[in-house]
Every structure is written in structure tokens, then in C-alpha cells.
Short mmCIF file of C-alpha atoms in Angstrom, two decimals:
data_model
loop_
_atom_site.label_atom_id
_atom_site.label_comp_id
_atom_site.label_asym_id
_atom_site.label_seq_id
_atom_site.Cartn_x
_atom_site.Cartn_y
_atom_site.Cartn_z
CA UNK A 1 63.42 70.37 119.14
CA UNK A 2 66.15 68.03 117.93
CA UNK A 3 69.30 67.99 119.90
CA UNK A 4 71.58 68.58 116.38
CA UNK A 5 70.26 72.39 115.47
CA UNK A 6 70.09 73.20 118.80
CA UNK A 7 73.83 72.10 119.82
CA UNK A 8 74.61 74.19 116.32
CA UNK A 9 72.35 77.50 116.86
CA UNK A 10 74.09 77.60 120.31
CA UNK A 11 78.10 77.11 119.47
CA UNK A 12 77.29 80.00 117.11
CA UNK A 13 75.72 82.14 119.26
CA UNK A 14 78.75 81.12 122.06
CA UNK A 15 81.51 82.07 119.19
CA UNK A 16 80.11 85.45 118.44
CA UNK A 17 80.19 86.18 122.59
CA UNK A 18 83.45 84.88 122.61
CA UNK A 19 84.71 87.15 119.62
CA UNK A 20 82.54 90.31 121.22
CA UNK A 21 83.10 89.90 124.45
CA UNK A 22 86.58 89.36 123.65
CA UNK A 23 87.40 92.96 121.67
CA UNK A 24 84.94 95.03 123.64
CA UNK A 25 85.49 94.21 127.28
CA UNK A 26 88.64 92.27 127.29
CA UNK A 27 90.22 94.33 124.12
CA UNK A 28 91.75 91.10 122.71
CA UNK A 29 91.89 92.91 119.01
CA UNK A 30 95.27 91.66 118.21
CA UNK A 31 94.21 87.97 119.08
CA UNK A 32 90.63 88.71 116.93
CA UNK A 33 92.08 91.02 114.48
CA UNK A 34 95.49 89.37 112.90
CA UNK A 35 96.73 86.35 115.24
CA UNK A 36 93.37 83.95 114.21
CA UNK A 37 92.45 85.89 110.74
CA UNK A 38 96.10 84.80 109.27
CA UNK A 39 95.81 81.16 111.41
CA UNK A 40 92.45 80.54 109.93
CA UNK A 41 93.54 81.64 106.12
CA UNK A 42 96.07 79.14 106.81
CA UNK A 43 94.55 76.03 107.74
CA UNK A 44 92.06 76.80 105.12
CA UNK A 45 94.82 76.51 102.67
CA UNK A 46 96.94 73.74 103.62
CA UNK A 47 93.81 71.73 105.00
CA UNK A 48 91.86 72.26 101.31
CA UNK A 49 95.47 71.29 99.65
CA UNK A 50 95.70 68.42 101.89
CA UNK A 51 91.83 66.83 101.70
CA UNK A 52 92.32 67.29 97.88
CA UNK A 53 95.36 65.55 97.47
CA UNK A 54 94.17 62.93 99.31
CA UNK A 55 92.03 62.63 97.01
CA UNK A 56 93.80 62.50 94.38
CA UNK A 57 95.78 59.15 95.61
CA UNK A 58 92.77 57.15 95.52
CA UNK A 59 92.74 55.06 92.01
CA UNK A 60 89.95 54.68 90.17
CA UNK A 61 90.62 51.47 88.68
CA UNK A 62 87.87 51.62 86.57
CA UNK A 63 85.38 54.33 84.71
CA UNK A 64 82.14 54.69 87.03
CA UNK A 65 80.16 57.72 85.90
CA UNK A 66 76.50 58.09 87.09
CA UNK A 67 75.05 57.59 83.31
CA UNK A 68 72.03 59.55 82.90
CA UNK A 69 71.10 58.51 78.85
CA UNK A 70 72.04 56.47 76.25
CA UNK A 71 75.85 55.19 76.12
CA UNK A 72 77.42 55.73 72.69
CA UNK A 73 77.34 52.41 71.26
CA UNK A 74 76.35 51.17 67.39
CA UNK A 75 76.89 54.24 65.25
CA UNK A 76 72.74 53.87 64.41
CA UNK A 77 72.22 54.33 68.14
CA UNK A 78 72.11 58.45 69.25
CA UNK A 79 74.35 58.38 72.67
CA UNK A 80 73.33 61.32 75.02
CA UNK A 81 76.48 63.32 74.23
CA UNK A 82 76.83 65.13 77.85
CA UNK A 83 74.57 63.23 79.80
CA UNK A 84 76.92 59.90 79.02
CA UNK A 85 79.71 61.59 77.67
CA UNK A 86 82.56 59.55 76.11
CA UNK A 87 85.01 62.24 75.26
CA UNK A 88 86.55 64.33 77.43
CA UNK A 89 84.48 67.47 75.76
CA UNK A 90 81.36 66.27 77.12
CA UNK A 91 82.96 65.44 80.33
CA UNK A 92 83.95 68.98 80.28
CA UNK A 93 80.43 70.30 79.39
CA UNK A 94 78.76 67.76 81.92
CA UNK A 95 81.26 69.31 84.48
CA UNK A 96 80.59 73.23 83.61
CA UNK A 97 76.87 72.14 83.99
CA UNK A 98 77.23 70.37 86.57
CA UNK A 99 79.40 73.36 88.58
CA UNK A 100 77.91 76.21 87.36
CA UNK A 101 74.05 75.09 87.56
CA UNK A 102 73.49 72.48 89.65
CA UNK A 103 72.55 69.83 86.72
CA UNK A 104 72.18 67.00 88.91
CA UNK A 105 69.61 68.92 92.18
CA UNK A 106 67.50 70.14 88.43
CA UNK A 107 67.07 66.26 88.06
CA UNK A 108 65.16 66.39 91.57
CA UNK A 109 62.14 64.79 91.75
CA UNK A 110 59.51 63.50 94.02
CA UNK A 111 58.01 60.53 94.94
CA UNK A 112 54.63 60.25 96.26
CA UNK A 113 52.34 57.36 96.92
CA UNK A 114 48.50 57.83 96.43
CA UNK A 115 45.92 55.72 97.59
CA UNK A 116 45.17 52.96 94.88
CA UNK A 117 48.14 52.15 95.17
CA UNK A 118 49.67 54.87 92.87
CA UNK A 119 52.92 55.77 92.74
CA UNK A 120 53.52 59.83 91.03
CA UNK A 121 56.84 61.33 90.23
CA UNK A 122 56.52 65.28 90.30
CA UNK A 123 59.21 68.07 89.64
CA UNK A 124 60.77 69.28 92.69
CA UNK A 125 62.94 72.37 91.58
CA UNK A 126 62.83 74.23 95.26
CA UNK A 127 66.20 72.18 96.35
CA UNK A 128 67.85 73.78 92.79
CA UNK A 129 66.26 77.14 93.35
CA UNK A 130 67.30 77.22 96.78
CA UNK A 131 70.97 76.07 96.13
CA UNK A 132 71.29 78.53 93.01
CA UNK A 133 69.96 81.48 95.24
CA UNK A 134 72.42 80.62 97.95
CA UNK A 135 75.45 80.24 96.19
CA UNK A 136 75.54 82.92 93.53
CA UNK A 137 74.33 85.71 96.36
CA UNK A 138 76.75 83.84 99.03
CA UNK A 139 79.66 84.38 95.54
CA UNK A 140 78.46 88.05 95.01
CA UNK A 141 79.13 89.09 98.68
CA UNK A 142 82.41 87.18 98.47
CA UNK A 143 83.48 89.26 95.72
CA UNK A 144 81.65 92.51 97.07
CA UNK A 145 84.15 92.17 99.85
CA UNK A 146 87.21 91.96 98.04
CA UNK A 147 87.01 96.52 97.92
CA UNK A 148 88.15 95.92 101.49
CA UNK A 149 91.46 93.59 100.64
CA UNK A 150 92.77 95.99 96.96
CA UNK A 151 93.98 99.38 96.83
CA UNK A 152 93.23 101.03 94.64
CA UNK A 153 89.74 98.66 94.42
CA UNK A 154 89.64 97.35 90.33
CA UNK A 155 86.80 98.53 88.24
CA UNK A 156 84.97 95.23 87.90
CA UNK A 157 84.68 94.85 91.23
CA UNK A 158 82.95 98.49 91.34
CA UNK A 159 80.93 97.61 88.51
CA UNK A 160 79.61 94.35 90.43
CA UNK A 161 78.59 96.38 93.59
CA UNK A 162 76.86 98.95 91.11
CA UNK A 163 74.90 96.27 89.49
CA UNK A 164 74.15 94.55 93.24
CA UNK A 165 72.53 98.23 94.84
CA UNK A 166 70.64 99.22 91.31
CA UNK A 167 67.63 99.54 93.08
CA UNK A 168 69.23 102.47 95.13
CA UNK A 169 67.13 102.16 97.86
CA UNK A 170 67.88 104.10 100.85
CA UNK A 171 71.63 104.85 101.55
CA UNK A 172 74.13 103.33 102.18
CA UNK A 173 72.28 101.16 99.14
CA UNK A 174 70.47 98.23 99.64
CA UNK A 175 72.76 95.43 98.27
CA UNK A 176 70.28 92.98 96.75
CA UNK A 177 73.17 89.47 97.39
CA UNK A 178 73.31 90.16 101.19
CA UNK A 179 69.53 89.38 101.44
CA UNK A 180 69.21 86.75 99.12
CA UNK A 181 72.33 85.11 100.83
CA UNK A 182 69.89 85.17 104.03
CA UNK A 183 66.77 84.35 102.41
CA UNK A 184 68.78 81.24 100.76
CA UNK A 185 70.56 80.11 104.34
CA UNK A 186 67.70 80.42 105.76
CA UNK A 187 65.52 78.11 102.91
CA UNK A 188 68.19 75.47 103.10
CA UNK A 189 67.83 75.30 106.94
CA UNK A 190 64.29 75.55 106.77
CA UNK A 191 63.62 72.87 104.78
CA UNK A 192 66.15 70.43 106.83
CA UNK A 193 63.79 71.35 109.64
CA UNK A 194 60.70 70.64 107.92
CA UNK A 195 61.17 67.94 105.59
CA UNK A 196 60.73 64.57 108.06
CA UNK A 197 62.92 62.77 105.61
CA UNK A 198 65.44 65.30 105.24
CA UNK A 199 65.53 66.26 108.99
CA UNK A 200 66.16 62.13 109.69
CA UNK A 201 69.72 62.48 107.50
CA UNK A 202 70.46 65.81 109.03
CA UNK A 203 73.32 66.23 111.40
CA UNK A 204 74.98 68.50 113.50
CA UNK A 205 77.38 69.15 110.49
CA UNK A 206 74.44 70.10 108.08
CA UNK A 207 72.93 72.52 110.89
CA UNK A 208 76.61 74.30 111.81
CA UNK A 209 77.68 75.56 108.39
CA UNK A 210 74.06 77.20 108.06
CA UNK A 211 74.06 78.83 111.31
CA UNK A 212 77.43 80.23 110.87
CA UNK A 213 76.80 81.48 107.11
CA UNK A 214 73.63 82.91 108.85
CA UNK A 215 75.26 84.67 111.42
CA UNK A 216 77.83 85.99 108.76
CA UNK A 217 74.81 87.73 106.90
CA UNK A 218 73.04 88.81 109.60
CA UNK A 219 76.25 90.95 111.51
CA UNK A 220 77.16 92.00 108.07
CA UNK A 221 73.75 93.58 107.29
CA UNK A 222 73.34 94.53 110.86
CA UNK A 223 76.83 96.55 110.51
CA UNK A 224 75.78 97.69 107.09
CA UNK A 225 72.37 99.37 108.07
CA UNK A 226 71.61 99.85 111.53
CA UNK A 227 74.40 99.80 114.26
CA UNK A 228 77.00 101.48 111.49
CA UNK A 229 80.69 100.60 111.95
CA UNK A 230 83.84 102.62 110.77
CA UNK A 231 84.04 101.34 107.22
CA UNK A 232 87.71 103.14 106.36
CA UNK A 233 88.69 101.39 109.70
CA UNK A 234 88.04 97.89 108.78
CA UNK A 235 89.90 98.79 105.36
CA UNK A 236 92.65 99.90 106.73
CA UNK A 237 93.02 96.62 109.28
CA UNK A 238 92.05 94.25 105.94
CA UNK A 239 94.90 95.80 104.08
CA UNK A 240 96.98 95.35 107.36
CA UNK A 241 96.62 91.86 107.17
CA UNK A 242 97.15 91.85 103.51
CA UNK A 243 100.34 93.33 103.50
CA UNK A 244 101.62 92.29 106.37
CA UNK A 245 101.45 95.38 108.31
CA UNK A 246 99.08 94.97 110.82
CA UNK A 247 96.84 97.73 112.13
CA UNK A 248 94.07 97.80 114.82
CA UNK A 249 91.87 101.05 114.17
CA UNK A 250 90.54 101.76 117.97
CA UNK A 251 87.18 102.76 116.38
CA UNK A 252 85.97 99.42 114.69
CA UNK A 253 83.07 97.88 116.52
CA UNK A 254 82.55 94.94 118.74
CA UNK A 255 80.12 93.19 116.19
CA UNK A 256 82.59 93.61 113.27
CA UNK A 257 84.97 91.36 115.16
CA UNK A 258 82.36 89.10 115.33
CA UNK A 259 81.52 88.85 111.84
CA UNK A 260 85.34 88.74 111.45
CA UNK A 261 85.32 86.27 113.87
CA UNK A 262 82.15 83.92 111.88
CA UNK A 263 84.44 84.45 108.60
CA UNK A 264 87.75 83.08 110.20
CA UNK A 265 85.87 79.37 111.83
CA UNK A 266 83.92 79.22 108.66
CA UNK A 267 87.54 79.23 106.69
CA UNK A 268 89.09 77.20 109.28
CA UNK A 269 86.49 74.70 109.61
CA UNK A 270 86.26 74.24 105.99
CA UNK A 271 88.60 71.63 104.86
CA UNK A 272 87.08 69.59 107.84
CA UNK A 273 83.35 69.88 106.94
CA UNK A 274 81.20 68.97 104.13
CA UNK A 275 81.90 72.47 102.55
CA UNK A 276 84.34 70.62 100.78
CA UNK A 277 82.11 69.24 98.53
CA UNK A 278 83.94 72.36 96.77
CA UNK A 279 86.50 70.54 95.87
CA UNK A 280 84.90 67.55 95.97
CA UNK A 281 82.79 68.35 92.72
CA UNK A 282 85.51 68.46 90.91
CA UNK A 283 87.17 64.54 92.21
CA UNK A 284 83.78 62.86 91.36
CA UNK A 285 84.63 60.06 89.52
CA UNK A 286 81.27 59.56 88.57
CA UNK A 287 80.93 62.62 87.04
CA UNK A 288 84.25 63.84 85.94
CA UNK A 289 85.19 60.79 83.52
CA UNK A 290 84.44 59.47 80.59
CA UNK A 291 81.85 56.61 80.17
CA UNK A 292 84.00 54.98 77.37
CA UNK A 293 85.00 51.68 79.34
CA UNK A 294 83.34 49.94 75.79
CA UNK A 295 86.17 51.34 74.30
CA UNK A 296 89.26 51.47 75.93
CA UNK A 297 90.91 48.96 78.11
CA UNK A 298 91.23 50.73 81.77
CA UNK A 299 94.39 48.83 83.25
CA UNK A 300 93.54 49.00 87.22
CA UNK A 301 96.76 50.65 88.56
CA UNK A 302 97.69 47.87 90.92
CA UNK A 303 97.49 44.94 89.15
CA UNK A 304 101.12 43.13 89.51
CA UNK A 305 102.51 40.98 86.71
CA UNK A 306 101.22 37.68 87.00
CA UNK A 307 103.33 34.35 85.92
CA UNK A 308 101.33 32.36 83.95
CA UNK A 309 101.91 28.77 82.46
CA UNK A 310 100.36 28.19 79.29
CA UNK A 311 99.12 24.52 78.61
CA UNK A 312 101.74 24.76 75.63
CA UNK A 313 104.35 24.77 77.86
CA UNK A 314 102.75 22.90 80.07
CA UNK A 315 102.38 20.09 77.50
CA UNK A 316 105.66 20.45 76.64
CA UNK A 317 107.30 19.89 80.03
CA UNK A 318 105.07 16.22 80.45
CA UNK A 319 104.22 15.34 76.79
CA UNK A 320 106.34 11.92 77.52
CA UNK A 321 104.73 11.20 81.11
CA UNK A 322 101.45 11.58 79.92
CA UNK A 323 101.26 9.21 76.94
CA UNK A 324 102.82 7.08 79.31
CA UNK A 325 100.20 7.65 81.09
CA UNK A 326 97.79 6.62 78.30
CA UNK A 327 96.68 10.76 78.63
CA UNK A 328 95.46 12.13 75.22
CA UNK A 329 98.36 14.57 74.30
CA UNK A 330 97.64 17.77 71.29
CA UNK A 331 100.52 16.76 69.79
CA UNK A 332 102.55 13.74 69.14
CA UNK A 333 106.40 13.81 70.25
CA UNK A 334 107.57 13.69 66.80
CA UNK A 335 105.48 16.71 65.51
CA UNK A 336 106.22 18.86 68.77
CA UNK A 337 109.65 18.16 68.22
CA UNK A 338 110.12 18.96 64.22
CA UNK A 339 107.87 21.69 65.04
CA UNK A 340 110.50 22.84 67.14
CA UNK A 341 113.33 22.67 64.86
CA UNK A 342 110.79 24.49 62.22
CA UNK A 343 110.95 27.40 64.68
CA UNK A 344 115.26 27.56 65.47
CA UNK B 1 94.01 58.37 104.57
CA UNK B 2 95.70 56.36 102.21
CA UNK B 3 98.98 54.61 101.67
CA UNK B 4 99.74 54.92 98.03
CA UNK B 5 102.08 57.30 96.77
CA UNK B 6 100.44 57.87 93.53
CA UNK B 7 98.67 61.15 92.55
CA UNK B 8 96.12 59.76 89.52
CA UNK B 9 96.03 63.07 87.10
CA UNK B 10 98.33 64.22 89.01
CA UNK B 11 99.28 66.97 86.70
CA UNK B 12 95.69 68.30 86.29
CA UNK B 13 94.69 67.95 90.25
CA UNK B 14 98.14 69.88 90.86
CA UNK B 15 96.92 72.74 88.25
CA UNK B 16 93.48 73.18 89.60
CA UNK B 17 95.19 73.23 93.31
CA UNK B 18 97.88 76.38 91.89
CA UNK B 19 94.79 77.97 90.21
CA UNK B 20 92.43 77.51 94.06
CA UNK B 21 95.32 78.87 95.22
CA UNK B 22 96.47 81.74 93.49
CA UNK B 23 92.35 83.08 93.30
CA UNK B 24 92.57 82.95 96.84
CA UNK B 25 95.70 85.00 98.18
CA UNK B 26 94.83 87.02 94.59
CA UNK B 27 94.98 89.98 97.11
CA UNK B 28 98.42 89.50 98.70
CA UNK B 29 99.83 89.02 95.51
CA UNK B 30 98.05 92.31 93.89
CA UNK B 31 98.89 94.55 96.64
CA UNK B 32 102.41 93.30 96.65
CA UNK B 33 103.10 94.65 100.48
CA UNK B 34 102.57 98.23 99.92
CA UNK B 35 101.25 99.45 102.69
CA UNK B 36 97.66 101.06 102.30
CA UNK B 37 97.24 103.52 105.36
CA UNK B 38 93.91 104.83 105.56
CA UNK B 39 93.43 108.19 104.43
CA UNK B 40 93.37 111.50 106.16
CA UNK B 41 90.32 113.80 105.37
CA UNK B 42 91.56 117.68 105.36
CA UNK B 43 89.18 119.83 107.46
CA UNK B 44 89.29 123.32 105.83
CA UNK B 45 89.86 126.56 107.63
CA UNK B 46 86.10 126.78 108.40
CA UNK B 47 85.65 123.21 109.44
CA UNK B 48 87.80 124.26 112.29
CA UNK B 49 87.11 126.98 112.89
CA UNK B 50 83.89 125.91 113.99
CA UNK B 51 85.00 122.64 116.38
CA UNK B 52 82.22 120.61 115.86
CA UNK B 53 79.65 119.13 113.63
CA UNK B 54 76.30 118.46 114.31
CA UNK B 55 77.27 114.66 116.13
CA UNK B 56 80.74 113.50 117.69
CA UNK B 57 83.23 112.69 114.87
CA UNK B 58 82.64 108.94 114.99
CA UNK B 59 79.48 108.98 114.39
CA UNK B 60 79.22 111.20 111.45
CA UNK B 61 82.35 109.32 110.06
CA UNK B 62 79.71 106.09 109.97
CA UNK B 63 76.11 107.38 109.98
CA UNK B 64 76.79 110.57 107.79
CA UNK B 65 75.25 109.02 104.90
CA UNK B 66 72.31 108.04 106.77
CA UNK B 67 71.71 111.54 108.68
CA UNK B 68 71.47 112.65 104.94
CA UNK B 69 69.04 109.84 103.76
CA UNK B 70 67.17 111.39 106.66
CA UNK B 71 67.46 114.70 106.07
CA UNK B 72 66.35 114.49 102.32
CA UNK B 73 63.12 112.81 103.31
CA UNK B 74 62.49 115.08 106.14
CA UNK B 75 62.83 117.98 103.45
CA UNK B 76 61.04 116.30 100.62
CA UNK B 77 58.29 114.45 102.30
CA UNK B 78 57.67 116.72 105.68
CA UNK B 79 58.68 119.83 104.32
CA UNK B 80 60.71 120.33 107.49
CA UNK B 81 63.97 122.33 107.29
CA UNK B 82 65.00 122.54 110.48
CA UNK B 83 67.93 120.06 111.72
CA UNK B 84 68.17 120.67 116.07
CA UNK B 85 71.49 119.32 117.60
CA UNK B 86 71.88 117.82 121.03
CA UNK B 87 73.28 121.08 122.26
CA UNK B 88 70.77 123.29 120.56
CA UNK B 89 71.98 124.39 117.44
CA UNK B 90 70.02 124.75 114.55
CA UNK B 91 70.88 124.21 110.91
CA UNK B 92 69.10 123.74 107.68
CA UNK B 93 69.18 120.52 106.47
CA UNK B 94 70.60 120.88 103.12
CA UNK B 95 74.05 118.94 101.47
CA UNK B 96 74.64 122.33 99.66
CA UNK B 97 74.04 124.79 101.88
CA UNK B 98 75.19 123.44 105.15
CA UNK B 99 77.72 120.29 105.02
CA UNK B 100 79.32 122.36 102.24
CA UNK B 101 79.30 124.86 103.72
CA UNK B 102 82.09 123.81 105.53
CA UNK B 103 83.09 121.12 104.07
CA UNK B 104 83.50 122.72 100.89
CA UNK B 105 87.12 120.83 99.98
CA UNK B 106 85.09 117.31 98.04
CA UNK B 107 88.76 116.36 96.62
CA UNK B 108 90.27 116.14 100.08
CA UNK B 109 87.52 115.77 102.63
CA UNK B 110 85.15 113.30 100.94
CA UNK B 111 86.75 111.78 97.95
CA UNK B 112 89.40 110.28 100.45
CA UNK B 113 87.25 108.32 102.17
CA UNK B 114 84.82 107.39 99.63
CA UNK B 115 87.54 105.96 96.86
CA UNK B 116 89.67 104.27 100.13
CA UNK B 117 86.41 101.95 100.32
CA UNK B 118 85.17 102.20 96.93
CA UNK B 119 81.76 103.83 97.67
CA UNK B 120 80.14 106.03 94.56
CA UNK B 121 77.54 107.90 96.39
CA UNK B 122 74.82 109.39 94.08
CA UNK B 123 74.79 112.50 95.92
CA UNK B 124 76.96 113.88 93.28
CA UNK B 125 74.97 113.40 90.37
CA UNK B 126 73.11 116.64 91.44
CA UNK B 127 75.00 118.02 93.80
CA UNK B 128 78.47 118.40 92.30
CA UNK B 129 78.51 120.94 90.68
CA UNK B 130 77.70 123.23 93.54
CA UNK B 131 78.93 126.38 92.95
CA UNK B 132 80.24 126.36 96.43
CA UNK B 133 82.31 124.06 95.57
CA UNK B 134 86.02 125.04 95.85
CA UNK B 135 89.43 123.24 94.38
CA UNK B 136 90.78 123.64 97.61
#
């Protein structure tokens, strides 16, 4: 037992009491229902905004990309195009890799010591498969959701559901993303829990996110195919909310508002947490610039002008104290001086 | 954070923030305010007539799809017919013959519903063209 999951399993569990207890025996809808759905969306918003302009004032004085092949160099040496891009179009295919497949968890790999002493580097592609699994199914329900927030509901978004229930099993249809989004939560927290290494570096803040984005899937499938809920009802308060005209159907359940409830601290606690490693992938520096520091001259943003005092001048201003001095002088007085008069 | 008043790609940051944020309220902006009330089924004459189905309203308004994932088994596997209410009543379980039955308005009883949440039930591959089936 480690005091950081626990502390996490239980603020979840507390939040979805709060949020059931709350609409079923204390009827707080309106507080559940519009007043902390519209806060949350907010603070989502301004606080993702915020992080990401902060961000963006921190210079980058010079180029510091992670370089994971050759640089481009002597035209007779092959660079490694994406992997060490120097143009912006491999930063821009490093990026798309890098977003939309993980690149850099494929890299994975592990270390292990045998006795001799020998040291083995395997492939460790769980981490990737894991991630992948997670955030395309945890996408997919995203976008599922989105029939309950248009009217009339666009065709690609009926398309997407189609293609999520083609096994047609049972009805309503087994969506295939809402199960995968578990089985991927529940990988990722798994292997925090059993990996010694990885349960040394995990915190509170690793366990949290999971737990909530667990509890999200399991009310949602729980509401989708055993306890039921009034699905027109929960459209009709989404679209309330969307167009600012609030409803609160009487007939939506207890364990919708806590799903509802999950969905609204996950957005809200978002721009605080390491979820915002969604914007964050973007303001890497050392992935989203160019390794061409070779080739241009990167001015660092707050240098100041400096005065500087060439020996020139310098000799110019004592020429006549230092051969008085018996100093060794670059030029004699007579040649500074018709050099001067060359010049006017 | 920090004190500098300088936004480095500022114009490019600033674009990717307008596009996060327009994908996000996407559907305030689509739905424009128009209000979206959820839709009335019509009962027909019959429907009335008769008061009651075979649960409470609510709970054929969320489990009917599930009675009838049920009742097809039942039927196909068990070879039993029979549907008994809570009160007694007995009905055949068939989406032809009995729901209907009744319910023999699709357009206006369960179209509403089903295109208000975007729900393409495959019941209808077979069983649309009932002859049943009225424009009503």
C-alpha cells in the first residue's frame, strides 16, 4: 500500500459521493448540472490559455533539440532528415510523429544487468502500446460524445460510432473505445504499481488523473449497459448548457451526475496537472526546433548592446604616453597620423 | 511565472491557442443558441387507449432496447413466446406483432427519439417494412 494511490483512489471515490449524494438526496441538479459544468469549461479554457502562454514567454536563447541521428553537416555526410531535422519540414514531420504516434515512448528500451557482468538492451514497446491504446480509445469516446452537444448530430460523427459498435454485440451495441479506454487506464496504472522503478517516481498526481479517467469509463459503461439512464434526458440538459438554456430533465440518474461530475474536475483540474503535457508537446524546445545552430547565428533575445573599446582606439588615445613610456606601439605617430588624413 | 513581456513565436503559439480554442466550444458555435428541446414521442390512439405498457414509462424509455435484446434471445434460443408482466398480463414477445402493435406510428414515436440522440438501431433492417406499419 503506498500512501499516493491510496490518497487518489479515495478523493475519487469521495467526489463521485459528493456529486451522487448531492443530486439524489439533496437534489442539488442546478449546482451539478449547469453552475460547475460551465465553471469547469471555463477554467479549463482560460487556465490552458494561461499555462501556454506562459510558456510561450520563456526564450529559448539557443536551439536544444534532443538529436536522435546524424546532424546535417559535410554534404558527403547523410544527416537523419527527421530524427535531426534542420528545416522546419522535418521539424514538422518529427512533430506529426512525435504527436500522432508516440515516436519518442517507440524508442523505449530496457536495461538489464546479467550476471557476468552483462549489460542487455531489449525492446520495451508495452509503455507505446499502452499509451496508443489509451489515447486513441480515450479520443474516440471524446468524439462519440459530441451526438449529445449537436443538433441535428453531423454524419461523421454517426459514421465514427458505426465503425466503434461493428461488432453489434448485444444492444444498445457494444462500443469497442469505452473498453479499451478502461483496459488502457487501467495498464498505465497497473504498471505504475508494479514497476519498483516506476512506482519510486510516481506521485499522487500520476495516480489522480488515472483514477478519475477510470471512474469516467466505468459510470459511463455502467450507465450505458446495466443501470440504464434517460439518454434523450441528458441530451436535452447537454444542449441546455450549449445554448445557454439550461434544462434539468427530473428523470436523469444519480450516477450520470457523477460521471458529469468526473468530466467537469478532470477539465478543471487540467491546466493544473500534468495533463498538460497536451500542450506541452507542442512548446518542447527540444523537439519542436530546428537542429541548425551550425548554420545560423541564434542571437539570445536578451543580450544588451555592449560598449566595446577596440585596441585601435585604444592605441590611439595613448600612442604618445606609451612610447614615452618606452611601450612597443603598432604604429608610429607619423603613420597613424597620415593614415588619418588618408581616411578624411 | 515569468517577468518578460515577450511572446517568442508569438504569432504561431497565438494560432494554435485560436485553433485549441475554437475545436473546443466547436459546439456552441455550431448550434448557434437555438434551443434543442427534446422531442415529444406521439402515442397513437391505441397506445392510449390501452394506459400502459408492459413496465412504467421510465423504464421502457431506457431499457426498451434491452427488454428486446431479451426478448429475441428468449424467442430464438428458448423458443419461449410468452412475455408475463408484473400485473399478469401476457404478450407475445415479438417487435412486429406486439410493440407495433401499438406503437405502429415509427416516424413520430421512435424516430424522435432515436435521431434526437443519434442512435441507428438495426432493428429496422428487417423489421421496417412491417406491413403494420402506418404513415401515421
Amino acid at each position: 500500500m503506498n500512501v499516493n494511490y491510496v490518497a487518489s483512489l479515495i478523493t475519487v471515490v469521495v467526489l463521485f459521493l459528493i456529486a451522487y449524494v448531492g443530486t439524489e438526496a439533496l437534489g442539488l441538479t442546478a449546482l451539478f448540472g449547469v453552475v460547475i459544468p460551465y465553471l469547469a469549461l471555463v477554467v479549463f479554457l482560460a487556465g490552458v490559455v494561461y499555462r501556454v502562454l506562459g510558456w510561450a514567454r520563456s526564450p529559448v536563447p539557443f536551439r536544444i533539440p534532443s538529436t536522435c541521428g546524424q546532424q546535417k553537416s559535410l554534404p558527403w555526410i547523410k544527416p537523419a532528415t527527421i530524427d535531426n531535422p534542420s528545416t522546419t519540414g522535418g521539424v514538422l514531420v518529427r512533430m506529426a510523429l512525435e504527436i500522432l504516434f508516440f515516436r519518442s515512448l517507440f524508442r523505449n528500451t530496457k536495461t538489464r544487468l546479467f550476471d557476468g557482468p552483462r549489460i542487455s538492451y531489449e525492446w520495451e514497446k508495452w509503455l507505446w502500446l499502452g499509451a496508443i491504446v489509451f489515447h486513441y480509445s480515450f479520443l474516440t469516446v471524446l468524439i462519440r460524445h459530441f451526438r449529445f452537444f449537436l443538433e441535428p448530430v453531423p454524419v461523421p460523427f454517426q459514421w465514427l460510432e458505426a465503425l466503434d459498435g461493428f461488432l453489434q454485440v448485444g444492444v444498445p451495441g457494444i462500443m469497442l473505445s469505452g473498453f479499451a479506454l478502461l483496459a488502457g487506464v487501467t495498464f498505465l496504472f497497473l504498471r505504475r504499481i508494479f514497476i519498483p522503478q516506476v512506482r519510486y517516481i510516481s506521485l499522487a498526481s500520476d495516480y489522480f488523473p488515472l483514477f478519475l479517467i477510470m471512474g469516467i469509463a466505468i459510470s459511463g459503461i455502467f450507465m450505458r449497459y446495466i443501470t440504464k439512464t434517460d439518454v434523450v434526458g441528458v441530451k436535452a440538459l447537454a444542449m441546455g448548457l450549449i445554448t445557454f438554456q439550461p434544462v434539468l430533465p427530473e428523470t436523469v440518474s444519480g450516477v450520470f451526475y457523477g460521471h458529469f461530475f468526473f468530466v467537469c474536475i478532470l477539465l478543471a483540474y487540467f491546466p493544473f496537472s500534468k495533463l498538460m503535457h497536451l500542450g506541452g508537446i507542442f512548446m518542447s524546445p527540444t523537439r519542436n526546433l530546428a537542429n541548425n545552430n551550425r548554420e545560423v547565428h541564434h542571437v539570445n533575445p536578451w543580450n544588451y548592446p555592449v560598449k566595446i573599446h577596440t585596441y585601435d582606439k585604444y592605441e590611439d588615445e595613448f600612442r604618445e604616453k606609451m612610447i614615452e613610456a618606452g611601450l612597443p606601439v603598432e604604429k608610429e605617430p607619423e603613420a597613424a597620423s597620415s593614415e588619418e588624413e588618408e581616411k578624411e | 511565472m515569468n517577468n518578460t513581456r515577450t511572446f517568442y513565436d508569438g504569432g504561431k503559439v497565438i494560432t494554435g491557442l485560436v485553433i485549441f480554442v475554437v475545436l473546443v466550444t466547436f459546439p456552441f458555435w455550431y448550434n448557434h443558441g437555438k434551443a434543442a428541446p427534446a422531442p415529444e414521442p406521439q402515442l397513437t390512439e391505441k397506445a392510449k387507449a390501452e394506459k400502459a405498457c408492459i413496465r412504467p414509462k421510465n423504464e421502457m424509455k431506457s431499457a426498451h432496447m434491452q427488454i428486446l435484446n431479451n426478448w429475441r434471445n428468449n424467442v430464438v434460443r428458448n423458443a419461449d413466446r410468452i412475455h408475463e408482466t408484473a400485473d399478469g398480463k401476457r404478450f407475445e414477445m415479438s417487435l412486429s406483432n406486439t410493440c407495433v402493435d401499438c406503437h405502429s406510428n415509427k416516424a413520430d414515436f421512435c424516430d424522435r427519439c432515436h435521431n434526437y440522440v443519434a442512435v441507428n438501431p438495426y432493428c429496422w433492417n428487417c423489421h421496417i417494412d412491417n406491413p403494420k406499419e402506418t404513415s401515421k
